[in-house]
Each structure stands twice: as C-alpha cells, then as structure tokens.
JSON list of C-alpha atoms in Angstrom, two decimals:
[
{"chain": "M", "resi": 69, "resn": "UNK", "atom": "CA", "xyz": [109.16, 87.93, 93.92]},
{"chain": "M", "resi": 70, "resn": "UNK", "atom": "CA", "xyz": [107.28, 91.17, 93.49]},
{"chain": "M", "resi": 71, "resn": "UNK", "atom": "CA", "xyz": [110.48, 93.13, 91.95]},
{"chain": "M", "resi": 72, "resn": "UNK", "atom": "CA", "xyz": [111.05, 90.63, 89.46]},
{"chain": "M", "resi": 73, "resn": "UNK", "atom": "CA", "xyz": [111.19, 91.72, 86.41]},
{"chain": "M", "resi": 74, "resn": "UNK", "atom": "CA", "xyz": [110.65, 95.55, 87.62]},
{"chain": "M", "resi": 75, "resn": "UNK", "atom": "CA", "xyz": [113.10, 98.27, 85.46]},
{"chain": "M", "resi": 76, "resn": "UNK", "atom": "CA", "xyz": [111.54, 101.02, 87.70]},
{"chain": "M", "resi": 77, "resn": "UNK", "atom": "CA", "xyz": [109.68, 101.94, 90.73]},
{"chain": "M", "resi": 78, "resn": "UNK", "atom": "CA", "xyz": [108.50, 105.48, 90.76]},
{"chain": "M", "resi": 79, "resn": "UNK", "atom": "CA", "xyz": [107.76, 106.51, 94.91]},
{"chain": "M", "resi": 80, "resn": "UNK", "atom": "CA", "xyz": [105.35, 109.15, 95.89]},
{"chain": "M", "resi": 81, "resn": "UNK", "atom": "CA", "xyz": [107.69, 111.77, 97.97]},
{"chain": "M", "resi": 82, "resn": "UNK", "atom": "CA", "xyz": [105.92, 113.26, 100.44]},
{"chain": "M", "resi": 83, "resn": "UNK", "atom": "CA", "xyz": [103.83, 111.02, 102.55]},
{"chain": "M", "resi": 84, "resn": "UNK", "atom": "CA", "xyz": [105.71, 107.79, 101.90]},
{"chain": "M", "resi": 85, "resn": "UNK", "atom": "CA", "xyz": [109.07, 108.48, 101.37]},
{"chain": "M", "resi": 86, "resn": "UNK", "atom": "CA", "xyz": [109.46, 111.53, 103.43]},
{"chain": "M", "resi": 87, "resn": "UNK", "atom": "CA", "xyz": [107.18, 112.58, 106.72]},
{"chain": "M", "resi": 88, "resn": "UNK", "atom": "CA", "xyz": [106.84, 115.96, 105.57]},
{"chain": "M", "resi": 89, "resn": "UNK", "atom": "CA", "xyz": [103.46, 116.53, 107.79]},
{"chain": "M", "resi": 90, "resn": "UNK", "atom": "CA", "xyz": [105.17, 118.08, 110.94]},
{"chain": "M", "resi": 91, "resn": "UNK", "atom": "CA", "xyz": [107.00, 120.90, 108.86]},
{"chain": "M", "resi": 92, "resn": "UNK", "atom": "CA", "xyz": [103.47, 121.53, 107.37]},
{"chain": "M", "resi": 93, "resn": "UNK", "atom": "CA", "xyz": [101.42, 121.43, 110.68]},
{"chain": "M", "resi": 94, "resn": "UNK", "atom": "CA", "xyz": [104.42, 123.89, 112.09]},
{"chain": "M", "resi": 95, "resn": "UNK", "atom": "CA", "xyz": [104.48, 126.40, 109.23]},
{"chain": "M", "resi": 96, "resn": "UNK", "atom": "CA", "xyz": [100.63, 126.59, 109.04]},
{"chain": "M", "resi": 97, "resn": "UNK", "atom": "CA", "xyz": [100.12, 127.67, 112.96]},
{"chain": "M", "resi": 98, "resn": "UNK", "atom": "CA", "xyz": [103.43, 129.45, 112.96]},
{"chain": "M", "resi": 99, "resn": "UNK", "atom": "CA", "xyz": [101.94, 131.19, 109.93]},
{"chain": "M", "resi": 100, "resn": "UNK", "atom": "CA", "xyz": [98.22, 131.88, 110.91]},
{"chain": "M", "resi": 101, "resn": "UNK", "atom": "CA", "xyz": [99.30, 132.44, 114.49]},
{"chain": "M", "resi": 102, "resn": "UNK", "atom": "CA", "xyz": [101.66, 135.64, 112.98]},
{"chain": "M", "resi": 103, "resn": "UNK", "atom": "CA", "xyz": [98.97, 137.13, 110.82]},
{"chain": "M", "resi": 104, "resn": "UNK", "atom": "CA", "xyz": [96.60, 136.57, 114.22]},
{"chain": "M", "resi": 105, "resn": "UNK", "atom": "CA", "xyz": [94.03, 134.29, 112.41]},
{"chain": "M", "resi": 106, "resn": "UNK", "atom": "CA", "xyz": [92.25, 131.87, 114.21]},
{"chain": "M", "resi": 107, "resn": "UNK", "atom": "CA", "xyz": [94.14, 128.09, 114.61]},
{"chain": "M", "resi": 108, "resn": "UNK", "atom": "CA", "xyz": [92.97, 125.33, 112.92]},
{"chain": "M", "resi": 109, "resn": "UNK", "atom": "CA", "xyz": [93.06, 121.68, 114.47]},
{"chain": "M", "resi": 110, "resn": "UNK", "atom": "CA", "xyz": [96.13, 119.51, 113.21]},
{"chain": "M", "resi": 111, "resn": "UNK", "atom": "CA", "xyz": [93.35, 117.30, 111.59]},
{"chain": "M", "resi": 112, "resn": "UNK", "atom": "CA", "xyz": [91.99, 120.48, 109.80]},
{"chain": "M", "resi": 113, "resn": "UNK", "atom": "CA", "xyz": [95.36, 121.20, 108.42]},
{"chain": "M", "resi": 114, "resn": "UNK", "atom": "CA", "xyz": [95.85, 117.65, 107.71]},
{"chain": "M", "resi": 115, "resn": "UNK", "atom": "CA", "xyz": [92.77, 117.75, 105.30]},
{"chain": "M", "resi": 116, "resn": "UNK", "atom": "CA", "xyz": [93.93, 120.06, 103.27]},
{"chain": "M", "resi": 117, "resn": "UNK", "atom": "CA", "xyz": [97.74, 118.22, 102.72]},
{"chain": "M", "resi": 118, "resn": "UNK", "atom": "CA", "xyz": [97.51, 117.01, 99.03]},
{"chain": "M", "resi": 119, "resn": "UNK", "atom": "CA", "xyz": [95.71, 120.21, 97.53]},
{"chain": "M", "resi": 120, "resn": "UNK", "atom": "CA", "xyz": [97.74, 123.23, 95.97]},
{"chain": "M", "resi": 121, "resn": "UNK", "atom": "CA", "xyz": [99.25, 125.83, 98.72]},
{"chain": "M", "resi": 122, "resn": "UNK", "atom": "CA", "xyz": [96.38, 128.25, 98.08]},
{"chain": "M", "resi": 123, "resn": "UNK", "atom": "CA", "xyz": [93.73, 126.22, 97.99]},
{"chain": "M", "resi": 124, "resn": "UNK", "atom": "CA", "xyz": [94.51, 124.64, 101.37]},
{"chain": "M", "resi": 125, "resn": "UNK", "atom": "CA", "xyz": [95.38, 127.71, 103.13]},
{"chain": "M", "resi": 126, "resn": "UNK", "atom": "CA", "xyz": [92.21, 129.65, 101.77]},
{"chain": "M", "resi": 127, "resn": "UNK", "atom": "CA", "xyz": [90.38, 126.87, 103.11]},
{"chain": "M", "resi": 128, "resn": "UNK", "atom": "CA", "xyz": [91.35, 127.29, 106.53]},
{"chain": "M", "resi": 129, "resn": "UNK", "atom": "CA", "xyz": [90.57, 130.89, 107.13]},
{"chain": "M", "resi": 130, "resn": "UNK", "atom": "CA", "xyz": [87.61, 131.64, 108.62]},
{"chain": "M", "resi": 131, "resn": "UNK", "atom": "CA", "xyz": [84.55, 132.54, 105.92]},
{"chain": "M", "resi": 132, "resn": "UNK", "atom": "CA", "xyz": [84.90, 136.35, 106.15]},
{"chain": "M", "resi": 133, "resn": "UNK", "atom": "CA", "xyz": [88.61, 136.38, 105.41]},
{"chain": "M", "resi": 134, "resn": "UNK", "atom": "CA", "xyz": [89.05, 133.79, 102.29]},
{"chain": "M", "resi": 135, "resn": "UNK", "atom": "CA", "xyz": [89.22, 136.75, 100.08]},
{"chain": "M", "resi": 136, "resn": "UNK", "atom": "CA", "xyz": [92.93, 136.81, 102.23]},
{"chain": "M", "resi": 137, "resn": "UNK", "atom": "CA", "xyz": [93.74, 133.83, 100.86]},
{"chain": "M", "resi": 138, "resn": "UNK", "atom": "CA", "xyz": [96.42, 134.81, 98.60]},
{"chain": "M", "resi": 139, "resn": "UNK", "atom": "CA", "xyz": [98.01, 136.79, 100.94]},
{"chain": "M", "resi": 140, "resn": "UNK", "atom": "CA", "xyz": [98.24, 133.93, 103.87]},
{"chain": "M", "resi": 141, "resn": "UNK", "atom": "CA", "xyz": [99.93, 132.12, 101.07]},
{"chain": "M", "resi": 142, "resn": "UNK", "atom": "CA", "xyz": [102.74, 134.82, 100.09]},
{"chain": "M", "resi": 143, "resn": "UNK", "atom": "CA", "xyz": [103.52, 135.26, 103.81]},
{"chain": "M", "resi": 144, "resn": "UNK", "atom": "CA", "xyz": [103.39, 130.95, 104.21]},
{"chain": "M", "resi": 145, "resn": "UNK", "atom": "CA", "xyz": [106.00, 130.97, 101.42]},
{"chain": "M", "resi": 146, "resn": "UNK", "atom": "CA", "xyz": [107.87, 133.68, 103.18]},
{"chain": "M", "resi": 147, "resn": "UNK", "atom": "CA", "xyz": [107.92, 132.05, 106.74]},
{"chain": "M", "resi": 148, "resn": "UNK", "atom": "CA", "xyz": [108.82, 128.69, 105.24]},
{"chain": "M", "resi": 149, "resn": "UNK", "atom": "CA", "xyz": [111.51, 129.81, 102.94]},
{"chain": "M", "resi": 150, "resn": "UNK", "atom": "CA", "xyz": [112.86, 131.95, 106.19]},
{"chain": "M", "resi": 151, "resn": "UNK", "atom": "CA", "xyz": [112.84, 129.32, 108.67]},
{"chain": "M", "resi": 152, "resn": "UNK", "atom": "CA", "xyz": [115.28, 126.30, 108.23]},
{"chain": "M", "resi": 153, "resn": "UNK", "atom": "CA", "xyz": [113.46, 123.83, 110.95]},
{"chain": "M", "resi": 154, "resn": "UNK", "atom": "CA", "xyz": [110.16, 123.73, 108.77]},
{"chain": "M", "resi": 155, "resn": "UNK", "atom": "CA", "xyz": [112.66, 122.84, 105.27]},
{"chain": "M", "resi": 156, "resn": "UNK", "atom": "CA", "xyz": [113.88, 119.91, 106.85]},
{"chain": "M", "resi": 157, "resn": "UNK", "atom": "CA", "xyz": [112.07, 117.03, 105.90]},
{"chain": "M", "resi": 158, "resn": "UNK", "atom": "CA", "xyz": [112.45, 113.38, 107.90]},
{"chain": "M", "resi": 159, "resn": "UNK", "atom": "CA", "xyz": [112.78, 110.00, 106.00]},
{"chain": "M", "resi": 160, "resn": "UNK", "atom": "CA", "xyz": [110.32, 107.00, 107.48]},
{"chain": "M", "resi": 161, "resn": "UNK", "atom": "CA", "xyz": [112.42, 104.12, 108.95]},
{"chain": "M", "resi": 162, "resn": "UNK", "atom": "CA", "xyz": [113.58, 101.45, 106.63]},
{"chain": "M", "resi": 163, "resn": "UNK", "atom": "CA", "xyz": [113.71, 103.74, 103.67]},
{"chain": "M", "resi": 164, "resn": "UNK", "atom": "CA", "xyz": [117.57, 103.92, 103.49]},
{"chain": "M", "resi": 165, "resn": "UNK", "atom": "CA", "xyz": [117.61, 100.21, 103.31]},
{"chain": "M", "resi": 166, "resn": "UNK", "atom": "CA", "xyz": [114.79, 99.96, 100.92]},
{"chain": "M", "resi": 167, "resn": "UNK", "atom": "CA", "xyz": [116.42, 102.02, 98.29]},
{"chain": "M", "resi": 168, "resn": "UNK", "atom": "CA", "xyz": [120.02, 100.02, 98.78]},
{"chain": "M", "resi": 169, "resn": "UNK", "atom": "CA", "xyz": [118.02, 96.91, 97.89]},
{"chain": "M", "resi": 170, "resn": "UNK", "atom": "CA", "xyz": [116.83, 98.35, 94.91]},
{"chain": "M", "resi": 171, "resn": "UNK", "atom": "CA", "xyz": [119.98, 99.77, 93.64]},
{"chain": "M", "resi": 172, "resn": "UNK", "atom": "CA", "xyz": [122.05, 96.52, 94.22]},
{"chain": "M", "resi": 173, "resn": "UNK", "atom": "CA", "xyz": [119.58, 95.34, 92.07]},
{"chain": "M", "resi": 174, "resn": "UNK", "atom": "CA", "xyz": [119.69, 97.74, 89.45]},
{"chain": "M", "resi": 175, "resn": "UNK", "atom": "CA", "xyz": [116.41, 99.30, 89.43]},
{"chain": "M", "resi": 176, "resn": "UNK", "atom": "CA", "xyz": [115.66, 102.74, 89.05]},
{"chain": "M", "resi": 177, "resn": "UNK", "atom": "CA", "xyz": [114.04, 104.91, 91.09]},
{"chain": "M", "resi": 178, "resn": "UNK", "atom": "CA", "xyz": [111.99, 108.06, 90.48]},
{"chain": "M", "resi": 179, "resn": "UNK", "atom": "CA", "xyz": [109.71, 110.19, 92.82]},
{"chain": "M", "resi": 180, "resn": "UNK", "atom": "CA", "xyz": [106.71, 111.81, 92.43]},
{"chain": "M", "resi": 181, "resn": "UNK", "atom": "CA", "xyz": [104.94, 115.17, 93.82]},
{"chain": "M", "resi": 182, "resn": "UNK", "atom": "CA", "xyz": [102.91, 117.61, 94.14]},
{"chain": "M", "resi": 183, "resn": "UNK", "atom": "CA", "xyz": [105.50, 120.35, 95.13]},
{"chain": "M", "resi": 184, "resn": "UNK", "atom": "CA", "xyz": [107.52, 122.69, 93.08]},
{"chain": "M", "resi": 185, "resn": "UNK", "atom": "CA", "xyz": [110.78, 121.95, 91.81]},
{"chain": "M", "resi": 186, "resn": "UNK", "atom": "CA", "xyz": [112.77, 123.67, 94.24]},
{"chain": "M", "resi": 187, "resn": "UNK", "atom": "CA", "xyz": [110.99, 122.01, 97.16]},
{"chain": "M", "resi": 188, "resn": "UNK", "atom": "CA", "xyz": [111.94, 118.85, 95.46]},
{"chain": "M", "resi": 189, "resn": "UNK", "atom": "CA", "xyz": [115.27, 119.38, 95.06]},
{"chain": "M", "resi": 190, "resn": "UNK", "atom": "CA", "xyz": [115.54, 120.83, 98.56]},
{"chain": "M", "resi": 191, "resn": "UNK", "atom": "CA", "xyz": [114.24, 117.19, 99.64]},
{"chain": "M", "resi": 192, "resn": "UNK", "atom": "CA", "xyz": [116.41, 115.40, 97.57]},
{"chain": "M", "resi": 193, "resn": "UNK", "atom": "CA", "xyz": [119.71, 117.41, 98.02]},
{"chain": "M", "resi": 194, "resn": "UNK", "atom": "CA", "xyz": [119.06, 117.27, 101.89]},
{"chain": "M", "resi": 195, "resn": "UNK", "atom": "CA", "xyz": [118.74, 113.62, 101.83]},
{"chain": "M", "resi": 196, "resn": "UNK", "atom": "CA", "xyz": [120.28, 110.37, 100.66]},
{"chain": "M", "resi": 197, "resn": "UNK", "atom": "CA", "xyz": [117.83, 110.14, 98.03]},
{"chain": "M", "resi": 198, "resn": "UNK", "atom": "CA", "xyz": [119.26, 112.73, 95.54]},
{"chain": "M", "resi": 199, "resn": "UNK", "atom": "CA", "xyz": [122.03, 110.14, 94.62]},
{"chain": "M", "resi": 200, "resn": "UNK", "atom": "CA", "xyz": [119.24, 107.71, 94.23]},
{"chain": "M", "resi": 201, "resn": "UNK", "atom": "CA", "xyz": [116.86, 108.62, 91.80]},
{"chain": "M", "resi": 202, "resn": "UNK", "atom": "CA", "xyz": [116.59, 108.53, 87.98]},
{"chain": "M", "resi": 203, "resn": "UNK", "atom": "CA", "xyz": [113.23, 110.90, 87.86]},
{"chain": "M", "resi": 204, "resn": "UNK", "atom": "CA", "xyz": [110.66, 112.89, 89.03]},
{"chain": "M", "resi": 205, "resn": "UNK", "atom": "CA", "xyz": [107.91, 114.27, 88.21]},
{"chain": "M", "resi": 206, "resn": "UNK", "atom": "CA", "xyz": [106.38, 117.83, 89.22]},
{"chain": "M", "resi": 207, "resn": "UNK", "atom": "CA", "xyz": [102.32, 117.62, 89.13]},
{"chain": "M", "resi": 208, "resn": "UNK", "atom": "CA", "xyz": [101.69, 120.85, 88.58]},
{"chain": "M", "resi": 209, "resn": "UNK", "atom": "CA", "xyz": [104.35, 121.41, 85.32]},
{"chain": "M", "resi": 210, "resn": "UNK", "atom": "CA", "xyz": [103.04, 117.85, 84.18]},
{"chain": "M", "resi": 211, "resn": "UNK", "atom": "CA", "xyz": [106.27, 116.52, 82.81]},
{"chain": "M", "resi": 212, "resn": "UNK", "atom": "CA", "xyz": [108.74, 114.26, 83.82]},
{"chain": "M", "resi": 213, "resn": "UNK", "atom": "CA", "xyz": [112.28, 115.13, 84.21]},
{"chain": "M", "resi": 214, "resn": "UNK", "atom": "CA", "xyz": [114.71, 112.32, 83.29]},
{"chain": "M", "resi": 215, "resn": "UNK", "atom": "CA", "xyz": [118.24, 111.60, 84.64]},
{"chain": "M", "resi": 216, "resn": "UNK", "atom": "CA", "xyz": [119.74, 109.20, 82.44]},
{"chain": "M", "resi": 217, "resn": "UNK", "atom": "CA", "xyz": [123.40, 108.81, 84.11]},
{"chain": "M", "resi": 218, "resn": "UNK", "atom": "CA", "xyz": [122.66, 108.55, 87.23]},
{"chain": "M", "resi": 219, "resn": "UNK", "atom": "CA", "xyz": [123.12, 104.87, 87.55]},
{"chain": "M", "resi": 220, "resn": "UNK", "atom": "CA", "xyz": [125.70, 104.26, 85.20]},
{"chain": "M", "resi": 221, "resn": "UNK", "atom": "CA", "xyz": [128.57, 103.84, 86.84]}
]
C-alpha cells in the first residue's frame, strides 16, 4: 500500500491540485489585449507558467518593449486583483475524494507553490482545501508555514 506508513503528503497547488491555467491564459490576453500589445499563443503563455510574474510576462512582449516589463506586471496584478472570474481557481476531479481518504486516515496534508501568500490563501479559503491542510510552503519566502491544530480534533 503506497500510503503505508506515510505521516504526510505535501501536494504541489497549482497544476495538480488546482487547474489554475485558464485564469492565467484569461488574465494574460485580457491584460496584453488592454495595454494593446500583441497576443501571444495559449502555448506561449503556457511556457512561461512556473516562472516568477515578471519574468513570464517580460518574456512575452515583443523585443522592443521588454524594458515594459515591469509595468505589464503592475497592471497584470491590477486586472487580476480587480476581476473576480480570473481569482477563482477550479479543483481537478477526484481531488475532494482524495483528500477525505487521506484524512480518515490521519495523514497530513500540506501544499506547495510558487505564488504569494495571499494567492494561496485566496485558493485555500475559496476551496475545501483550507480545512485540509497542515502546511505550505511559499517558494519565493523559502519557509514553511506550519499549522499544528489543524487535525486535532
């Protein structure tokens, strides 16, 4: 039995736990497409998931206007933080199940990612997994917060 013996299972969030790529894809054209810049294929935008906000935005602007990159970022933030359809992230099928299983069984759970901590928490709060999880851990603050209550009960 492959949890046997398992105290914890720490989950990636965003990806595996949470299809989080439609809210990017949307807030990327509905971002570039405001500030008139040319539109990037889905699979361009989908290249960049995984690298920090900047980094991947900057990379899609055409060559003359990466020096903009900063600024395609503050407006991104804006636009995303304004716009409740691209918070919203989806759960895959089966994961509601998965993490009852795991419970009942009394291990805990934690999540990892690469966003910041009110993106997690956003995720988290909107979701079933909030009451889930014993951890997470925020890549770019390398350290892990710990929960040590939650499944005490």
């Amino acid at each position: 039995n492959i949890l046997k013996n398992k105290e914890v299972i720490i989950f990636d969030l965003d990806g595996t736990l949470t299809n989080s790529i439609g809210n990017i894809l949307k807030c990327t054209h509905y971002t570039l497409g405001e500030l008139g810049y040319p539109q990037p294929s889905d699979k361009a935008i989908m290249s960049t998931i995984g690298k920090e906000l900047s980094e991947a935005l900057t990379s899609l602007l055409p060559e003359d206007k990466k020096s903009e990159g900063q600024y395609v970022t503050k407006r991104y933030r804006e636009f995303f933080m304004a716009n409740a359809d691209f918070q919203i992230d989806h759960l895959f099928k089966g994961i509601l199940p998965l993490m009852q299983k795991l419970r009942e069984k009394g291990i805990k759970i934690g999540y990892a990612s690469g966003r910041a901590h009110a993106g997690i928490m956003r995720t988290l709060n909107g979701t079933f997994l909030f009451s889930s999880f014993c951890s997470f851990s925020i890549s770019s603050i390398s350290f892990i917060f710990i929960c040590s209550n939650i499944f005490k009960s």
